Amino acid sequence: MLSDTDLERYSRQLMLPDFSIDQQERLAASRVLVVGCGGLGHPLALYLAGAGIGQLVLADGDCVERSNLPRQLLFGEEHLGMRKAEVLAQRLGGQFPDCGITALPRHLDDASLPEVLAEDAPRIDLIADCSDNYAARFALNRAAVRMRLPLVSASAVRAEGQLAVFDAQRGTPCYRCVYPDSSGVVAQSCRDSGVLGPVVGVLGTLQALEVIKCLTGWGEALYGTLLYLDLRDASQRRLALERRAGCPDCAG
């Protein structure tokens, strides 16, 4: 049950005619795994904690580099060389003490994800994919399909971004239906292709909004839909996705 302090804190979103106290309580009872604490994970985690998510698990094995600072605004020069997940957890915890935040300062893959999502581990309600490589994305997709968890996935490079929601529970296509060949695939990265800071900010914020939609049922989430944005000219496209026959991750 929300306290008087909670009602005051979240009063602006509770003023929305179609956002209820029950939906706010659903956020407070939710636990989200955020994989990647960089340009996408920063705004996503910040807005989820601000919206009243009960628990965040922040996973990233990278350390803070100086080239991260223009986009990952909770990091400063004093954090160079420190683990991103730990620093982000500390910064968010200081600002949002009611949000339970756990740092996993390591990369998650097929070998480590089962431990994080095991039945005897603390429950995860949704996976937010803020990773920057296909190997991680494919591993997260396999885990989401196996555990029947919603997967909200975003990517950004240069001035472009993509956002989609995959949910085996709802029978949507999975990430592997969209990108079927995992052998030798190399994702375009900010490190190689560049990116403007506000681009990852926009995509990470939109990703947080999709997480809130999935957890509360508010609005219409991008289930089975790929949203493509080109922020150079503010153009966008919505692509309806289809399940791929024989998909190695979700078929059968």
PDB file of N, CA, C and O in Angstrom, residues 174 176-181 242-252:
ATOM      1  N   CYS A 174      10.343 -13.104 -31.290  1.00  0.00           N
ATOM      2  CA  CYS A 174      11.451 -12.844 -30.373  1.00  0.00           C
ATOM      3  C   CYS A 174      12.548 -12.079 -31.118  1.00  0.00           C
ATOM      4  O   CYS A 174      12.471 -11.869 -32.330  1.00  0.00           O
ATOM      5  N   ARG A 176      15.429 -13.012 -31.926  1.00  0.00           N
ATOM      6  CA  ARG A 176      16.092 -13.876 -32.909  1.00  0.00           C
ATOM      7  C   ARG A 176      15.248 -14.022 -34.180  1.00  0.00           C
ATOM      8  O   ARG A 176      15.781 -14.317 -35.244  1.00  0.00           O
ATOM      9  N   CYS A 177      13.935 -13.821 -34.082  1.00  0.00           N
ATOM     10  CA  CYS A 177      13.098 -13.815 -35.286  1.00  0.00           C
ATOM     11  C   CYS A 177      13.482 -12.651 -36.199  1.00  0.00           C
ATOM     12  O   CYS A 177      13.396 -12.744 -37.420  1.00  0.00           O
ATOM     13  N   VAL A 178      13.902 -11.543 -35.579  1.00  0.00           N
ATOM     14  CA  VAL A 178      14.274 -10.346 -36.332  1.00  0.00           C
ATOM     15  C   VAL A 178      15.698 -10.447 -36.852  1.00  0.00           C
ATOM     16  O   VAL A 178      15.995 -10.048 -37.981  1.00  0.00           O
ATOM     17  N   TYR A 179      16.587 -10.987 -36.023  1.00  0.00           N
ATOM     18  CA  TYR A 179      17.999 -11.155 -36.387  1.00  0.00           C
ATOM     19  C   TYR A 179      18.338 -12.635 -36.245  1.00  0.00           C
ATOM     20  O   TYR A 179      18.849 -13.072 -35.212  1.00  0.00           O
ATOM     21  N   PRO A 180      18.053 -13.439 -37.272  1.00  0.00           N
ATOM     22  CA  PRO A 180      18.144 -14.900 -37.122  1.00  0.00           C
ATOM     23  C   PRO A 180      19.543 -15.461 -37.082  1.00  0.00           C
ATOM     24  O   PRO A 180      19.764 -16.518 -36.482  1.00  0.00           O
ATOM     25  N   ASP A 181      20.509 -14.806 -37.703  1.00  0.00           N
ATOM     26  CA  ASP A 181      21.844 -15.395 -37.839  1.00  0.00           C
ATOM     27  C   ASP A 181      22.776 -14.797 -36.808  1.00  0.00           C
ATOM     28  O   ASP A 181      23.150 -13.630 -36.890  1.00  0.00           O
ATOM     29  N   GLU A 242       7.055 -10.301 -37.441  1.00  0.00           N
ATOM     30  CA  GLU A 242       6.391 -11.595 -37.550  1.00  0.00           C
ATOM     31  C   GLU A 242       7.286 -12.689 -37.002  1.00  0.00           C
ATOM     32  O   GLU A 242       8.519 -12.623 -37.120  1.00  0.00           O
ATOM     33  N   ARG A 243       6.667 -13.693 -36.409  1.00  0.00           N
ATOM     34  CA  ARG A 243       7.438 -14.842 -35.927  1.00  0.00           C
ATOM     35  C   ARG A 243       8.046 -15.580 -37.109  1.00  0.00           C
ATOM     36  O   ARG A 243       7.419 -15.710 -38.164  1.00  0.00           O
ATOM     37  N   ARG A 244       9.270 -16.024 -36.911  1.00  0.00           N
ATOM     38  CA  ARG A 244       9.989 -16.722 -37.982  1.00  0.00           C
ATOM     39  C   ARG A 244       9.840 -18.234 -37.790  1.00  0.00           C
ATOM     40  O   ARG A 244      10.165 -18.763 -36.725  1.00  0.00           O
ATOM     41  N   ALA A 245       9.332 -18.895 -38.819  1.00  0.00           N
ATOM     42  CA  ALA A 245       9.199 -20.357 -38.755  1.00  0.00           C
ATOM     43  C   ALA A 245      10.580 -20.977 -38.556  1.00  0.00           C
ATOM     44  O   ALA A 245      11.546 -20.618 -39.226  1.00  0.00           O
ATOM     45  N   GLY A 246      10.657 -21.889 -37.629  1.00  0.00           N
ATOM     46  CA  GLY A 246      11.942 -22.548 -37.365  1.00  0.00           C
ATOM     47  C   GLY A 246      12.922 -21.715 -36.589  1.00  0.00           C
ATOM     48  O   GLY A 246      14.117 -22.057 -36.537  1.00  0.00           O
ATOM     49  N   CYS A 247      12.465 -20.630 -35.949  1.00  0.00           N
ATOM     50  CA  CYS A 247      13.376 -19.808 -35.136  1.00  0.00           C
ATOM     51  C   CYS A 247      14.023 -20.684 -34.068  1.00  0.00           C
ATOM     52  O   CYS A 247      13.329 -21.376 -33.318  1.00  0.00           O
ATOM     53  N   PRO A 248      15.346 -20.679 -33.968  1.00  0.00           N
ATOM     54  CA  PRO A 248      16.020 -21.563 -33.004  1.00  0.00           C
ATOM     55  C   PRO A 248      15.746 -21.213 -31.550  1.00  0.00           C
ATOM     56  O   PRO A 248      15.993 -22.020 -30.662  1.00  0.00           O
ATOM     57  N   ASP A 249      15.237 -20.011 -31.294  1.00  0.00           N
ATOM     58  CA  ASP A 249      15.003 -19.601 -29.907  1.00  0.00           C
ATOM     59  C   ASP A 249      13.546 -19.755 -29.464  1.00  0.00           C
ATOM     60  O   ASP A 249      13.284 -20.130 -28.310  1.00  0.00           O
ATOM     61  N   CYS A 250      12.583 -19.469 -30.358  1.00  0.00           N
ATOM     62  CA  CYS A 250      11.191 -19.460 -29.893  1.00  0.00           C
ATOM     63  C   CYS A 250      10.270 -20.420 -30.631  1.00  0.00           C
ATOM     64  O   CYS A 250       9.132 -20.608 -30.193  1.00  0.00           O
ATOM     65  N   ALA A 251      10.717 -21.032 -31.711  1.00  0.00           N
ATOM     66  CA  ALA A 251       9.834 -21.962 -32.433  1.00  0.00           C
ATOM     67  C   ALA A 251       9.610 -23.222 -31.621  1.00  0.00           C
ATOM     68  O   ALA A 251      10.517 -23.751 -30.979  1.00  0.00           O
ATOM     69  N   GLY A 252       8.393 -23.724 -31.640  1.00  0.00           N
ATOM     70  CA  GLY A 252       8.077 -24.976 -30.929  1.00  0.00           C
ATOM     71  C   GLY A 252       7.871 -24.747 -29.462  1.00  0.00           C
ATOM     72  O   GLY A 252       7.692 -25.656 -28.697  1.00  0.00           O
TER      73      GLY A 252
END
